[in-house]
Amino acid sequence: MATTNDIKNGTVLKLEGNLWNVLEFQHVKPGKGGAFVRTKLRNILSGKVVDKTFNAGLKIETATVDRRDYQYLYKDGEDFVFMDTTDYDQITVPGKTVGNAANFMLESQMATIAMHEGSPLYVELPASVTLEITYTEPGLQGDRSTGGTKPATVETGHEIQVPLFLGNGTKVKVDTRTGEYLGRVNE
């Protein structure tokens, strides 16, 4: 058991039978009355974000979450297979748990998987990944970088918006949290 004084960003709390990840916290000591802790929590399974206030010193239950790096191997039906690079154990993660990360994962790419009591909670990718555009409409003469955007399909099959001047085979950097185009990659 921990107290509200132990809350930090990234701490996983067990509240009402659910696991909640602490996104933000703030210890508040008003001039009048008792101190309290204001938090912003995200439900690990549903992704729902809520604000919750705890009295200072209140006992809370924390969950032990093991974050480890795994290598993505392949997709097996709806599930994804990952390998622990230290002991070569393979784990299967349901597609629902992988979520939007599937849009940006290539085979042999590294990802962080958070586990609680042997079951995977979520998959975390690096903030940005480099992907190749496999199909996009050709740009027209006079297209400029500030002219607008067009849809482009990347090698994972996901569609993103890119500037008009980009063509097939171009490598681009993509934000894994928002799916936003960040820039062209020159190799």
PDB file of C-alpha atoms in Angstrom:
ATOM      1  CA  MET A   1       0.000   0.000   0.000  1.00  0.00           C
ATOM      2  CA  ALA A   2       1.175   3.498  -0.808  1.00  0.00           C
ATOM      3  CA  THR A   3      -0.167   6.922   0.071  1.00  0.00           C
ATOM      4  CA  THR A   4      -1.200   9.803  -2.164  1.00  0.00           C
ATOM      5  CA  ASN A   5       2.171  11.412  -1.363  1.00  0.00           C
ATOM      6  CA  ASP A   6       3.836   8.650  -3.475  1.00  0.00           C
ATOM      7  CA  ILE A   7       1.901   9.545  -6.663  1.00  0.00           C
ATOM      8  CA  LYS A   8       4.121  10.417  -9.623  1.00  0.00           C
ATOM      9  CA  ASN A   9       3.611  10.625 -13.403  1.00  0.00           C
ATOM     10  CA  GLY A  10       3.487   7.121 -14.858  1.00  0.00           C
ATOM     11  CA  THR A  11       2.381   5.464 -11.597  1.00  0.00           C
ATOM     12  CA  VAL A  12      -0.333   2.854 -12.132  1.00  0.00           C
ATOM     13  CA  LEU A  13      -3.114   2.861  -9.525  1.00  0.00           C
ATOM     14  CA  LYS A  14      -5.689   0.168  -8.814  1.00  0.00           C
ATOM     15  CA  LEU A  15      -9.018   1.926  -8.224  1.00  0.00           C
ATOM     16  CA  GLU A  16     -12.457   0.274  -8.154  1.00  0.00           C
ATOM     17  CA  GLY A  17     -11.112  -2.850  -9.864  1.00  0.00           C
ATOM     18  CA  ASN A  18      -9.567  -0.932 -12.797  1.00  0.00           C
ATOM     19  CA  LEU A  19      -6.004   0.099 -13.600  1.00  0.00           C
ATOM     20  CA  TRP A  20      -5.374   3.831 -14.048  1.00  0.00           C
ATOM     21  CA  ASN A  21      -2.177   5.483 -15.319  1.00  0.00           C
ATOM     22  CA  VAL A  22      -1.300   8.854 -13.713  1.00  0.00           C
ATOM     23  CA  LEU A  23      -0.847  11.439 -16.501  1.00  0.00           C
ATOM     24  CA  GLU A  24      -0.540  14.525 -14.264  1.00  0.00           C
ATOM     25  CA  PHE A  25      -0.580  15.196 -10.544  1.00  0.00           C
ATOM     26  CA  GLN A  26      -0.471  18.273  -8.348  1.00  0.00           C
ATOM     27  CA  HIS A  27      -0.140  18.492  -4.574  1.00  0.00           C
ATOM     28  CA  VAL A  28      -2.319  21.368  -3.321  1.00  0.00           C
ATOM     29  CA  LYS A  29      -2.109  22.889   0.151  1.00  0.00           C
ATOM     30  CA  PRO A  30      -4.746  25.592   0.461  1.00  0.00           C
ATOM     31  CA  GLY A  31      -4.454  28.192   3.203  1.00  0.00           C
ATOM     32  CA  LYS A  32      -7.594  26.850   4.841  1.00  0.00           C
ATOM     33  CA  GLY A  33      -8.468  23.166   5.162  1.00  0.00           C
ATOM     34  CA  GLY A  34      -6.502  20.005   4.497  1.00  0.00           C
ATOM     35  CA  ALA A  35      -4.075  19.346   1.683  1.00  0.00           C
ATOM     36  CA  PHE A  36      -5.095  17.227  -1.298  1.00  0.00           C
ATOM     37  CA  VAL A  37      -3.718  15.755  -4.507  1.00  0.00           C
ATOM     38  CA  ARG A  38      -5.343  16.617  -7.845  1.00  0.00           C
ATOM     39  CA  THR A  39      -4.697  14.016 -10.583  1.00  0.00           C
ATOM     40  CA  LYS A  40      -5.504  13.327 -14.210  1.00  0.00           C
ATOM     41  CA  LEU A  41      -5.848   9.564 -14.764  1.00  0.00           C
ATOM     42  CA  ARG A  42      -6.202   7.425 -17.912  1.00  0.00           C
ATOM     43  CA  ASN A  43      -7.942   4.065 -17.771  1.00  0.00           C
ATOM     44  CA  ILE A  44      -5.384   1.618 -19.198  1.00  0.00           C
ATOM     45  CA  LEU A  45      -7.938  -0.653 -20.860  1.00  0.00           C
ATOM     46  CA  SER A  46     -10.490   1.828 -22.232  1.00  0.00           C
ATOM     47  CA  GLY A  47      -8.264   4.909 -22.670  1.00  0.00           C
ATOM     48  CA  LYS A  48     -10.817   7.136 -20.884  1.00  0.00           C
ATOM     49  CA  VAL A  49      -9.257  10.162 -19.122  1.00  0.00           C
ATOM     50  CA  VAL A  50     -10.735  11.452 -15.842  1.00  0.00           C
ATOM     51  CA  ASP A  51      -9.812  13.998 -13.158  1.00  0.00           C
ATOM     52  CA  LYS A  52      -9.745  12.675  -9.590  1.00  0.00           C
ATOM     53  CA  THR A  53      -8.912  14.370  -6.301  1.00  0.00           C
ATOM     54  CA  PHE A  54      -7.529  12.512  -3.276  1.00  0.00           C
ATOM     55  CA  ASN A  55      -7.085  13.741   0.288  1.00  0.00           C
ATOM     56  CA  ALA A  56      -3.395  13.999   1.261  1.00  0.00           C
ATOM     57  CA  GLY A  57      -2.046  10.935   3.076  1.00  0.00           C
ATOM     58  CA  LEU A  58      -4.895   8.691   1.895  1.00  0.00           C
ATOM     59  CA  LYS A  59      -3.855   5.061   1.392  1.00  0.00           C
ATOM     60  CA  ILE A  60      -4.071   3.946  -2.247  1.00  0.00           C
ATOM     61  CA  GLU A  61      -3.286   0.686  -3.990  1.00  0.00           C
ATOM     62  CA  THR A  62      -0.622   0.776  -6.691  1.00  0.00           C
ATOM     63  CA  ALA A  63      -0.215  -1.897  -9.345  1.00  0.00           C
ATOM     64  CA  THR A  64       3.153  -3.275 -10.349  1.00  0.00           C
ATOM     65  CA  VAL A  65       3.560  -2.785 -14.068  1.00  0.00           C
ATOM     66  CA  ASP A  66       6.576  -4.279 -15.801  1.00  0.00           C
ATOM     67  CA  ARG A  67       7.640  -2.349 -18.924  1.00  0.00           C
ATOM     68  CA  ARG A  68       9.972  -4.289 -21.215  1.00  0.00           C
ATOM     69  CA  ASP A  69      11.250  -3.894 -24.759  1.00  0.00           C
ATOM     70  CA  TYR A  70      10.023  -6.435 -27.278  1.00  0.00           C
ATOM     71  CA  GLN A  71      10.632  -6.920 -30.986  1.00  0.00           C
ATOM     72  CA  TYR A  72       7.544  -7.114 -33.211  1.00  0.00           C
ATOM     73  CA  LEU A  73       7.676 -10.316 -35.288  1.00  0.00           C
ATOM     74  CA  TYR A  74       4.432 -10.794 -37.229  1.00  0.00           C
ATOM     75  CA  LYS A  75       0.646 -10.554 -37.211  1.00  0.00           C
ATOM     76  CA  ASP A  76      -1.238 -13.787 -36.497  1.00  0.00           C
ATOM     77  CA  GLY A  77      -4.886 -13.261 -37.467  1.00  0.00           C
ATOM     78  CA  GLU A  78      -6.121 -10.499 -35.142  1.00  0.00           C
ATOM     79  CA  ASP A  79      -3.197 -10.950 -32.726  1.00  0.00           C
ATOM     80  CA  PHE A  80       0.379  -9.683 -32.819  1.00  0.00           C
ATOM     81  CA  VAL A  81       3.437 -11.752 -31.890  1.00  0.00           C
ATOM     82  CA  PHE A  82       6.368 -10.107 -30.088  1.00  0.00           C
ATOM     83  CA  MET A  83       9.713 -11.504 -28.922  1.00  0.00           C
ATOM     84  CA  ASP A  84      11.695 -10.592 -25.814  1.00  0.00           C
ATOM     85  CA  THR A  85      15.215  -9.958 -27.170  1.00  0.00           C
ATOM     86  CA  THR A  86      16.900 -10.963 -23.893  1.00  0.00           C
ATOM     87  CA  ASP A  87      15.542 -14.518 -23.518  1.00  0.00           C
ATOM     88  CA  TYR A  88      13.824 -15.003 -26.930  1.00  0.00           C
ATOM     89  CA  ASP A  89      10.443 -15.774 -25.336  1.00  0.00           C
ATOM     90  CA  GLN A  90       7.514 -14.971 -27.609  1.00  0.00           C
ATOM     91  CA  ILE A  91       4.253 -13.449 -26.432  1.00  0.00           C
ATOM     92  CA  THR A  92       0.989 -12.961 -28.306  1.00  0.00           C
ATOM     93  CA  VAL A  93      -0.768  -9.635 -27.765  1.00  0.00           C
ATOM     94  CA  PRO A  94      -4.433  -9.219 -28.789  1.00  0.00           C
ATOM     95  CA  GLY A  95      -5.142  -6.642 -31.512  1.00  0.00           C
ATOM     96  CA  LYS A  96      -7.424  -4.737 -29.121  1.00  0.00           C
ATOM     97  CA  THR A  97      -4.495  -4.227 -26.718  1.00  0.00           C
ATOM     98  CA  VAL A  98      -2.158  -3.080 -29.515  1.00  0.00           C
ATOM     99  CA  GLY A  99      -4.759  -0.545 -30.685  1.00  0.00           C
ATOM    100  CA  ASN A 100      -3.599   2.308 -32.940  1.00  0.00           C
ATOM    101  CA  ALA A 101       0.058   1.271 -32.579  1.00  0.00           C
ATOM    102  CA  ALA A 102      -0.669  -1.366 -35.269  1.00  0.00           C
ATOM    103  CA  ASN A 103      -0.876   1.442 -37.846  1.00  0.00           C
ATOM    104  CA  PHE A 104       2.821   2.239 -37.401  1.00  0.00           C
ATOM    105  CA  MET A 105       4.469  -1.136 -36.635  1.00  0.00           C
ATOM    106  CA  LEU A 106       6.837  -2.832 -39.066  1.00  0.00           C
ATOM    107  CA  GLU A 107       8.254  -6.309 -38.611  1.00  0.00           C
ATOM    108  CA  SER A 108      11.424  -6.398 -36.431  1.00  0.00           C
ATOM    109  CA  GLN A 109      10.604  -2.974 -34.939  1.00  0.00           C
ATOM    110  CA  MET A 110      11.123  -2.496 -31.194  1.00  0.00           C
ATOM    111  CA  ALA A 111       8.188  -1.621 -28.923  1.00  0.00           C
ATOM    112  CA  THR A 112       7.681  -1.315 -25.164  1.00  0.00           C
ATOM    113  CA  ILE A 113       4.968  -3.542 -23.711  1.00  0.00           C
ATOM    114  CA  ALA A 114       3.557  -2.904 -20.239  1.00  0.00           C
ATOM    115  CA  MET A 115       2.626  -6.125 -18.431  1.00  0.00           C
ATOM    116  CA  HIS A 116       0.591  -6.583 -15.250  1.00  0.00           C
ATOM    117  CA  GLU A 117       0.430 -10.047 -13.661  1.00  0.00           C
ATOM    118  CA  GLY A 118       1.482 -11.651 -16.948  1.00  0.00           C
ATOM    119  CA  SER A 119      -1.104  -9.992 -19.166  1.00  0.00           C
ATOM    120  CA  PRO A 120      -0.192  -7.190 -21.611  1.00  0.00           C
ATOM    121  CA  LEU A 121      -1.856  -3.838 -20.871  1.00  0.00           C
ATOM    122  CA  TYR A 122      -0.694  -1.638 -23.755  1.00  0.00           C
ATOM    123  CA  VAL A 123       1.983  -1.288 -26.435  1.00  0.00           C
ATOM    124  CA  GLU A 124       4.113   1.854 -26.583  1.00  0.00           C
ATOM    125  CA  LEU A 125       6.014   2.827 -29.730  1.00  0.00           C
ATOM    126  CA  PRO A 126       8.748   5.458 -30.068  1.00  0.00           C
ATOM    127  CA  ALA A 127       7.354   9.006 -30.497  1.00  0.00           C
ATOM    128  CA  SER A 128       8.028   8.870 -34.241  1.00  0.00           C
ATOM    129  CA  VAL A 129       8.784   6.218 -36.858  1.00  0.00           C
ATOM    130  CA  THR A 130      10.114   6.306 -40.424  1.00  0.00           C
ATOM    131  CA  LEU A 131       7.779   4.782 -43.009  1.00  0.00           C
ATOM    132  CA  GLU A 132       7.839   4.622 -46.806  1.00  0.00           C
ATOM    133  CA  ILE A 133       4.947   5.925 -48.898  1.00  0.00           C
ATOM    134  CA  THR A 134       3.659   3.021 -51.011  1.00  0.00           C
ATOM    135  CA  TYR A 135       0.907   4.881 -52.850  1.00  0.00           C
ATOM    136  CA  THR A 136      -0.164   8.477 -53.329  1.00  0.00           C
ATOM    137  CA  GLU A 137      -1.623  10.420 -56.232  1.00  0.00           C
ATOM    138  CA  PRO A 138       1.071  12.176 -58.281  1.00  0.00           C
ATOM    139  CA  GLY A 139       1.632  15.846 -57.531  1.00  0.00           C
ATOM    140  CA  LEU A 140       0.733  18.449 -60.117  1.00  0.00           C
ATOM    141  CA  GLN A 141       3.041  21.047 -61.640  1.00  0.00           C
ATOM    142  CA  GLY A 142       3.241  24.035 -59.319  1.00  0.00           C
ATOM    143  CA  ASP A 143       2.503  22.136 -56.093  1.00  0.00           C
ATOM    144  CA  ARG A 144       4.361  23.737 -53.203  1.00  0.00           C
ATOM    145  CA  SER A 145       5.064  22.592 -49.673  1.00  0.00           C
ATOM    146  CA  THR A 146       2.635  25.159 -48.267  1.00  0.00           C
ATOM    147  CA  GLY A 147      -0.101  24.386 -50.810  1.00  0.00           C
ATOM    148  CA  GLY A 148      -2.003  21.744 -48.886  1.00  0.00           C
ATOM    149  CA  THR A 149      -2.076  18.023 -48.240  1.00  0.00           C
ATOM    150  CA  LYS A 150      -3.178  14.807 -49.922  1.00  0.00           C
ATOM    151  CA  PRO A 151      -3.774  11.265 -48.645  1.00  0.00           C
ATOM    152  CA  ALA A 152      -0.884   8.801 -48.855  1.00  0.00           C
ATOM    153  CA  THR A 153      -0.726   5.114 -47.917  1.00  0.00           C
ATOM    154  CA  VAL A 154       2.409   4.058 -46.013  1.00  0.00           C
ATOM    155  CA  GLU A 155       3.990   0.572 -45.964  1.00  0.00           C
ATOM    156  CA  THR A 156       1.909  -0.545 -42.960  1.00  0.00           C
ATOM    157  CA  GLY A 157      -1.288   0.086 -44.960  1.00  0.00           C
ATOM    158  CA  HIS A 158      -2.294   3.116 -42.873  1.00  0.00           C
ATOM    159  CA  GLU A 159      -3.320   6.336 -44.623  1.00  0.00           C
ATOM    160  CA  ILE A 160      -1.830   9.693 -43.540  1.00  0.00           C
ATOM    161  CA  GLN A 161      -1.945  13.252 -44.893  1.00  0.00           C
ATOM    162  CA  VAL A 162       1.258  14.469 -46.603  1.00  0.00           C
ATOM    163  CA  PRO A 163       2.254  17.609 -48.544  1.00  0.00           C
ATOM    164  CA  LEU A 164       1.318  17.659 -52.238  1.00  0.00           C
ATOM    165  CA  PHE A 165       4.894  17.419 -53.555  1.00  0.00           C
ATOM    166  CA  LEU A 166       5.663  13.975 -52.040  1.00  0.00           C
ATOM    167  CA  GLY A 167       5.548  10.893 -54.253  1.00  0.00           C
ATOM    168  CA  ASN A 168       5.675   7.088 -54.063  1.00  0.00           C
ATOM    169  CA  GLY A 169       8.800   5.626 -52.459  1.00  0.00           C
ATOM    170  CA  THR A 170       9.505   8.700 -50.294  1.00  0.00           C
ATOM    171  CA  LYS A 171      10.442   7.948 -46.688  1.00  0.00           C
ATOM    172  CA  VAL A 172       8.596  10.121 -44.162  1.00  0.00           C
ATOM    173  CA  LYS A 173       8.690  10.572 -40.395  1.00  0.00           C
ATOM    174  CA  VAL A 174       5.289   9.992 -38.722  1.00  0.00           C
ATOM    175  CA  ASP A 175       4.156  10.834 -35.168  1.00  0.00           C
ATOM    176  CA  THR A 176       2.924   7.536 -33.642  1.00  0.00           C
ATOM    177  CA  ARG A 177       0.582   9.261 -31.167  1.00  0.00           C
ATOM    178  CA  THR A 178      -1.363  11.415 -33.668  1.00  0.00           C
ATOM    179  CA  GLY A 179      -0.558   9.878 -37.084  1.00  0.00           C
ATOM    180  CA  GLU A 180       0.678  13.276 -38.237  1.00  0.00           C
ATOM    181  CA  TYR A 181       3.319  13.787 -40.954  1.00  0.00           C
ATOM    182  CA  LEU A 182       6.480  15.259 -39.358  1.00  0.00           C
ATOM    183  CA  GLY A 183       8.841  15.535 -42.297  1.00  0.00           C
ATOM    184  CA  ARG A 184      10.702  13.858 -45.119  1.00  0.00           C
ATOM    185  CA  VAL A 185      13.632  11.564 -44.302  1.00  0.00           C
ATOM    186  CA  ASN A 186      16.710  11.798 -46.528  1.00  0.00           C
ATOM    187  CA  GLU A 187      18.958   8.767 -46.400  1.00  0.00           C
TER     188      GLU A 187
END
